[in-house]
Coordinates of C-alpha atoms and ligand atoms in Angstrom, one line a residue:
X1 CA -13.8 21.1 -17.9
X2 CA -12.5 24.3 -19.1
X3 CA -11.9 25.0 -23.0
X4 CA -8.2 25.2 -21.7
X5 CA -8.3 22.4 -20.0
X6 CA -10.0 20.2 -22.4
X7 CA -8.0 21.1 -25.2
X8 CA -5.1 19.8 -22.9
X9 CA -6.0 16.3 -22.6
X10 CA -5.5 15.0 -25.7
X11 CA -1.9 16.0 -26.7
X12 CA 0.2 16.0 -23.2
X13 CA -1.0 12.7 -21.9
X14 CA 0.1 11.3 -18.8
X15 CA 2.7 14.3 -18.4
X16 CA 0.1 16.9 -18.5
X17 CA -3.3 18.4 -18.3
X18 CA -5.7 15.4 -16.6
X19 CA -3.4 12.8 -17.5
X20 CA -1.5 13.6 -15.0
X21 CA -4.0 13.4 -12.2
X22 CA -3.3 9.7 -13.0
X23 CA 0.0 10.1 -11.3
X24 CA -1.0 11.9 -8.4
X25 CA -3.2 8.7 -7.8
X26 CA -0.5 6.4 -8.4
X27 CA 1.8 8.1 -5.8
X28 CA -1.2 8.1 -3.3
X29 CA -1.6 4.5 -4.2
X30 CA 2.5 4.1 -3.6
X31 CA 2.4 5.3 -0.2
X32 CA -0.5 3.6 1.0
X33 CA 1.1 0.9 -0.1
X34 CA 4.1 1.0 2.6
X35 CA 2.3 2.2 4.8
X36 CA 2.2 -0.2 7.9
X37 CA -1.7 0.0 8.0
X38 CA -1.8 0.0 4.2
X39 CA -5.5 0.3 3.0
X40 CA -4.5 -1.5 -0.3
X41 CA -1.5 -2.9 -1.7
X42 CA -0.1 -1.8 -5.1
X43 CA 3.7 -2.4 -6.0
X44 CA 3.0 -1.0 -9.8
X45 CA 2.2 2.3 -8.5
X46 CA 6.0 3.3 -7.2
X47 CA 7.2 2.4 -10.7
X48 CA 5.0 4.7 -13.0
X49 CA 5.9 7.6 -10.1
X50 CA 9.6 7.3 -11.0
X51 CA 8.9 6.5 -14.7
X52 CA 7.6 10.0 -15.7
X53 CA 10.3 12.9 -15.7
X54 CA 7.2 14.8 -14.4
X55 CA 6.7 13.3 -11.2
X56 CA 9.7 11.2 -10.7
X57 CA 10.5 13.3 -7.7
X58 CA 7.2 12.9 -5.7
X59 CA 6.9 11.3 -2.6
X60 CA 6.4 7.2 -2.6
X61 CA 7.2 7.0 1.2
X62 CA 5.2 8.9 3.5
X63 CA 8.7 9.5 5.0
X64 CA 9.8 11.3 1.7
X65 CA 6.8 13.9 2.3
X66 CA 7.7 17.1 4.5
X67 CA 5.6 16.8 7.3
X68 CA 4.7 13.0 6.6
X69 CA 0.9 12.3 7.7
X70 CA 0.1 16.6 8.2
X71 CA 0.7 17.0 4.7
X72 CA -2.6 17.7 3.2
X73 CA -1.5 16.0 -0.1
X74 CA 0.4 12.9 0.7
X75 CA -0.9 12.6 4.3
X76 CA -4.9 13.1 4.1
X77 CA -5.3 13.2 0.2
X78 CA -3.3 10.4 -0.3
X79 CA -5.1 8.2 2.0
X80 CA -8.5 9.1 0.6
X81 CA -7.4 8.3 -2.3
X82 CA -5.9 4.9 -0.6
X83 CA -9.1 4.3 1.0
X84 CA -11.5 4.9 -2.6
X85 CA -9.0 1.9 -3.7
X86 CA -9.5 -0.6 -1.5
X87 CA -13.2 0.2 -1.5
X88 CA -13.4 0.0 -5.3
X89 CA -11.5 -3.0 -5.5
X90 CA -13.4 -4.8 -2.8
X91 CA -16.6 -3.8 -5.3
X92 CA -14.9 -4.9 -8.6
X93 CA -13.8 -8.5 -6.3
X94 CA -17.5 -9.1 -5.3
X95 CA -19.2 -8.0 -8.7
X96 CA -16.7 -11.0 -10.7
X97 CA -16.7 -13.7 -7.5
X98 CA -20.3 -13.1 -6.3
X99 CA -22.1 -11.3 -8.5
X100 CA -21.1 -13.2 -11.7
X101 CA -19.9 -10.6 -13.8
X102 CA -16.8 -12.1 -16.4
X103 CA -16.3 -8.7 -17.8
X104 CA -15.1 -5.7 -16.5
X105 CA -14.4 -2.4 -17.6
X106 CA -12.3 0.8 -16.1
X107 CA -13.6 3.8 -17.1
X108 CA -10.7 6.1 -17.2
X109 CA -7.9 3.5 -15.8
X110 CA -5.2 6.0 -15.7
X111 CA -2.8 3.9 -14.5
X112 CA -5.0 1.5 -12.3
X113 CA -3.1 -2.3 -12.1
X114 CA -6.0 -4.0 -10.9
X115 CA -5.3 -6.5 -13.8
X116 CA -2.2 -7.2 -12.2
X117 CA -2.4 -7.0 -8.8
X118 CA -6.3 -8.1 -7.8
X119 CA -7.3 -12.3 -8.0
X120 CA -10.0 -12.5 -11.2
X121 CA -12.0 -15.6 -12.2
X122 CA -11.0 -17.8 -14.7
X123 CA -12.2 -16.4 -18.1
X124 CA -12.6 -13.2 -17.1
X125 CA -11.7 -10.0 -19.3
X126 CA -10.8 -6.6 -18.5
X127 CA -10.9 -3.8 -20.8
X128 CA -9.4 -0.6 -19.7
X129 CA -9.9 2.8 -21.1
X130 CA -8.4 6.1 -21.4
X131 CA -6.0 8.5 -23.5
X132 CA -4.2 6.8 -25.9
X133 CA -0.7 8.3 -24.3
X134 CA -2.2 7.4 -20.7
X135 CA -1.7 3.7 -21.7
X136 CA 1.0 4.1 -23.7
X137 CA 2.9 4.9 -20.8
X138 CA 1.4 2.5 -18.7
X139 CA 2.3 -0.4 -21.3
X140 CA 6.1 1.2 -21.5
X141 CA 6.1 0.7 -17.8
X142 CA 4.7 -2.5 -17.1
X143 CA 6.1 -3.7 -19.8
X144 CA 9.8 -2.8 -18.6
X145 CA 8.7 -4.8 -15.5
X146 CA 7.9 -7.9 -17.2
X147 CA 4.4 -7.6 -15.7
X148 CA 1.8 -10.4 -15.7
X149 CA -1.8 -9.6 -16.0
X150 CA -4.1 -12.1 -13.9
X151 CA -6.9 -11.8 -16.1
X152 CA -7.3 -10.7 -20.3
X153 CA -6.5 -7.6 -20.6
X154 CA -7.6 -5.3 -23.3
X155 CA -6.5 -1.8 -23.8
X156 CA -8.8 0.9 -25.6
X157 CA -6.8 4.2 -26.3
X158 CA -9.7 6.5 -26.7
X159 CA -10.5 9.9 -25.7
X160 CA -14.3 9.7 -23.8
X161 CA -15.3 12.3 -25.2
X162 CA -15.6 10.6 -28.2
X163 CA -17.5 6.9 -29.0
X164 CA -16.1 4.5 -27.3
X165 CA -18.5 2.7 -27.7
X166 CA -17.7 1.7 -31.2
X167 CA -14.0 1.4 -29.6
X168 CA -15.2 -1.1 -27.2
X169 CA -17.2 -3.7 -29.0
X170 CA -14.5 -3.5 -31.7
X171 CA -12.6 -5.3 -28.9
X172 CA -14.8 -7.9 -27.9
X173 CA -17.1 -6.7 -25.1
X174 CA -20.7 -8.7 -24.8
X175 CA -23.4 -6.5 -24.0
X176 CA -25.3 -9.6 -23.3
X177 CA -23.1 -11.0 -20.2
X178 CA -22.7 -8.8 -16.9
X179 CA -20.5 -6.6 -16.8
X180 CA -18.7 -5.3 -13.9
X181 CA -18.3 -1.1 -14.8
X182 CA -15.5 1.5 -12.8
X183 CA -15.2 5.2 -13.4
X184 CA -13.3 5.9 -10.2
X185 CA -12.2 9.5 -10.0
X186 CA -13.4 10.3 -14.2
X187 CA -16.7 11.7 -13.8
X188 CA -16.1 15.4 -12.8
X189 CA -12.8 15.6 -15.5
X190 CA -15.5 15.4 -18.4
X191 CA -18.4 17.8 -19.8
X192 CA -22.0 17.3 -18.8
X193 CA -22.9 15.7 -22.1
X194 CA -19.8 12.9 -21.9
X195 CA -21.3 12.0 -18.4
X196 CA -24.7 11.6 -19.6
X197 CA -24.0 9.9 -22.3
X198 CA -21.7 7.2 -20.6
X199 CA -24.0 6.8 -18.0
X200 CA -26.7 6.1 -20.8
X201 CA -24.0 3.8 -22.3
X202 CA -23.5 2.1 -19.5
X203 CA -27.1 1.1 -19.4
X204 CA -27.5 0.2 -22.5
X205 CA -24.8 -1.8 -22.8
X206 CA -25.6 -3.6 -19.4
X207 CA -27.2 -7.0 -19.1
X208 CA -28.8 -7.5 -15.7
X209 CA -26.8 -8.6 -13.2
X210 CA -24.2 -5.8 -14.6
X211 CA -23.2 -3.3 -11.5
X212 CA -21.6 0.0 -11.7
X213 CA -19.3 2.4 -9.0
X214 CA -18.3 5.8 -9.5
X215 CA -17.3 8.9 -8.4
X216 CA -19.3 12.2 -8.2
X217 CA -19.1 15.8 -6.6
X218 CA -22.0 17.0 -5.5
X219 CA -21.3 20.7 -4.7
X220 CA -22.9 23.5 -6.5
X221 CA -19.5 25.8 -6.8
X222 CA -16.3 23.7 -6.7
X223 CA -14.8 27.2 -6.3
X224 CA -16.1 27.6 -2.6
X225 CA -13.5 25.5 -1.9
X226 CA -10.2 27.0 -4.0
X227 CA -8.9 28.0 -0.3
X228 CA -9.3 24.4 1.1
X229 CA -6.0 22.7 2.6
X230 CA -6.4 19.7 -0.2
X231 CA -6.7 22.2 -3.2
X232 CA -4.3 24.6 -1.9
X233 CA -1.3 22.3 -1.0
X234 CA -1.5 20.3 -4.6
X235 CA -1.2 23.0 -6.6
X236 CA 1.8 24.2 -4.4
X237 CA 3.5 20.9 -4.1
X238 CA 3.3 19.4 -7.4
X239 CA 1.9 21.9 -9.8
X240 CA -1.6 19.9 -10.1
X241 CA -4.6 23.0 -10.0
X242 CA -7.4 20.4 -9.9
X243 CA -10.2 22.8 -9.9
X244 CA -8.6 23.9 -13.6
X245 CA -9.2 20.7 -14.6
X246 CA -12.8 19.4 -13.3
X247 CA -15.5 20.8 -15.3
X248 CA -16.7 23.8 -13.5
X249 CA -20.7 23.3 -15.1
X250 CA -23.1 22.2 -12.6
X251 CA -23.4 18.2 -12.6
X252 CA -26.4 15.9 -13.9
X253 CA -28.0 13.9 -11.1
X254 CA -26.5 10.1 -12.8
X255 CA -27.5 8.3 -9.4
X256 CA -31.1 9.5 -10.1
X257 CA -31.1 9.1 -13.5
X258 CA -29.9 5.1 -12.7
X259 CA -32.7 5.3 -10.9
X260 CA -34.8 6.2 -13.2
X261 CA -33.9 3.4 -15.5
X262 CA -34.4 0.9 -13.1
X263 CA -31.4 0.4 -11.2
X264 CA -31.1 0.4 -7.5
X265 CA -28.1 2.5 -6.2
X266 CA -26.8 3.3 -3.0
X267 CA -24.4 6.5 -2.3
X268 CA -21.4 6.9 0.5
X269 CA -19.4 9.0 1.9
X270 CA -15.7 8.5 1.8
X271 CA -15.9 8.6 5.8
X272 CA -18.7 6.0 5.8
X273 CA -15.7 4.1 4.8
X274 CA -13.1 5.8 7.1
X275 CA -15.6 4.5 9.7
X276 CA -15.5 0.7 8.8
X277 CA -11.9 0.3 7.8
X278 CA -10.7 2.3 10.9
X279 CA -8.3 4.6 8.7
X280 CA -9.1 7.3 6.4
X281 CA -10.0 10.8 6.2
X282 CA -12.4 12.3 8.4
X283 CA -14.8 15.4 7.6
X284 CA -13.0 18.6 8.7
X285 CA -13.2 22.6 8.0
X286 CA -13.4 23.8 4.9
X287 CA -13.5 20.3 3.0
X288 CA -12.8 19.2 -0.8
X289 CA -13.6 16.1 0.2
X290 CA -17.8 17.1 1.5
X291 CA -18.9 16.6 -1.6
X292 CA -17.6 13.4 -2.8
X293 CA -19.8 10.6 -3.0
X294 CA -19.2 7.1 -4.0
X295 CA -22.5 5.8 -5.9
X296 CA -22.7 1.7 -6.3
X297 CA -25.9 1.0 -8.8
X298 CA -27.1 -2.9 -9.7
X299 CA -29.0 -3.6 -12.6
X300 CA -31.9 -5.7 -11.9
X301 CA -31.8 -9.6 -13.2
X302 CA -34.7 -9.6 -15.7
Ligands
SAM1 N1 -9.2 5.6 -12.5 C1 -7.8 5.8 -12.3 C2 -7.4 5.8 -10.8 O1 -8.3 6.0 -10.0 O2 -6.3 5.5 -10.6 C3 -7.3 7.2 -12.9 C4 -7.9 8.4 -12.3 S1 -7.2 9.9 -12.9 C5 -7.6 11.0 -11.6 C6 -8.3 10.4 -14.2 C7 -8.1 9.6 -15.4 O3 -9.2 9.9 -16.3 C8 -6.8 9.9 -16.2 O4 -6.1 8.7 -16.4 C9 -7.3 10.6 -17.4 O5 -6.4 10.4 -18.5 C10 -8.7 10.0 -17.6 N2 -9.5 10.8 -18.4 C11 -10.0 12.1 -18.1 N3 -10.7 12.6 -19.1 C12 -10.7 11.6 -20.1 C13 -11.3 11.5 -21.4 N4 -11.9 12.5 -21.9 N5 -11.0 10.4 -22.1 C14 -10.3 9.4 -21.6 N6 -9.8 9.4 -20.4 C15 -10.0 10.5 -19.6

């Protein structure tokens, strides 16, 4: 992240700086939602679109988006981001029903209603972090609806970049039960150091049995593609210059350092997925999409 960038964070929240790349997300997640082959369902998302002055104006209906489907942001961008959904909560679903986990915990929620929306055990708990002014507009909004989590819910207003460690077992996580972790779309938003420690956290604070998906970029200069379609078209439609925001250093290698620790990992493509689901994006020229990998790591049982 740049020093402009990071300084950002903190004070505008979901209206501004990374926060809101949380509502970008949410609108992709709206219009997957009607679409007719929807990918994932979410009927929160719509609602924290026309909550915020700052994107209350934003597609939530491909029909509302000039070109509908050709539009790089709320055709092909939106359905990525509609596919890493369904993907991640097909992962989060089989870590808590089949994997055993009874804790789970989103890295960076943004405004992610899987609490809401997805079917959780009994007795399970999810703790969900981000800015404090991220979830403060997520609890105005859910709150207006009379929403109903399906599991325990905990909140953790904390910046990442800070512990949240201390933040989190202040709230009643068990490092000594599995734990089911997200960081979907987080990991490139936050310095070198943030990432590596979190990914050391995460270990730690993982019993086995624990499994963890996330998000990474793998290429060397982000800025080889400032010119692509996906870049280009969501600055100039909503005002979002992502490659401002990512941090531009080059990235640690957290799949091999799971690895390292024991872990076993496995990494995707977004179009690995495109392929089984029959709907998604598909590689094309000059791509901001090549480099994103989705990495799914198991701790070991002891
Ligand atoms: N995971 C959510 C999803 O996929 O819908 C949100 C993704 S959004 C692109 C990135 C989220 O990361 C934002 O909600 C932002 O506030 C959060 N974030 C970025 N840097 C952060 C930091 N240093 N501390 C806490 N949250 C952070």
């Amino acid at each position: 992240m740049t020093d402009t960038a990071h300084r950002s964070t903190g004070t505008e929240g979901v209206a501004g700086g990374v926060g809101l790349t949380a509502l970008l997300v949410a609108a992709a997640r709206a219009i997957e939602t009607h679409r007719h082959d929807s990918l994932a369902q979410d009927v929160y998302a719509e609602h924290f679109v026309r909550a915020a002055p700052a994107s209350a104006g934003w597609p939530v209906h491909l029909d509302q988006a000039a070109d509908g489907d050709a539009n790089p942001l709320w055709g092909r961008f939106a359905r990525y981001f509609g596919l890493r959904t369904r993907v991640l909560d097909d992962f989060l679903l089989q870590s808590v029903h089949t994997g055993g986990a009874r804790q789970v915990v989103l890295l960076g929620a943004g405004l992610d209603a899987r609490a809401f929306r997805l079917d959780w055990p009994p007795g399970c708990v999810i703790f969900e972090i981000d800015q404090e002014s991220v979830l403060a507009f997520k609890h105005e909004v859910l709150g207006g609806l009379s929403a109903v989590p399906k599991a325990t819910r905990v909140p953790i207003p904390i910046d990442l970049r800070a512990d949240w460690v201390g933040a989190l077992a202040n709230a009643g996580f068990d490092a000594a039960a599995p734990t089911a972790w997200l960081a979907e779309g987080l990991l490139f938003y936050l310095p070198i150091t943030a990432e590596t420690y979190l990914i050391d956290t995460v270990d730690r604070l993982s019993a086995g049995g624990s499994a963890l998906a996330f998000e990474v970029k793998l290429e060397k200069d982000l800025l080889d593609y400032r010119d692509s379609p996906l870049y280009v078209s969501t600055n100039d439609q909503i005002g979002i210059d992502l490659l401002s925001l990512f941090d531009g250093e080059p990235r640690p290698d957290s799949a091999g350092d799971l690895r390292g620790k024991g872990w076993s990992t496995s990494v995707h493509t977004p179009f690995d997925f495109t392929r089984h689901h029959g709907r998604g994006p598909l590689p094309e020229r000059n791509d901001a999409l090549e480099g994103n990998r989705w990495v799914f790591a198991n701790k070991p049982r002891p």
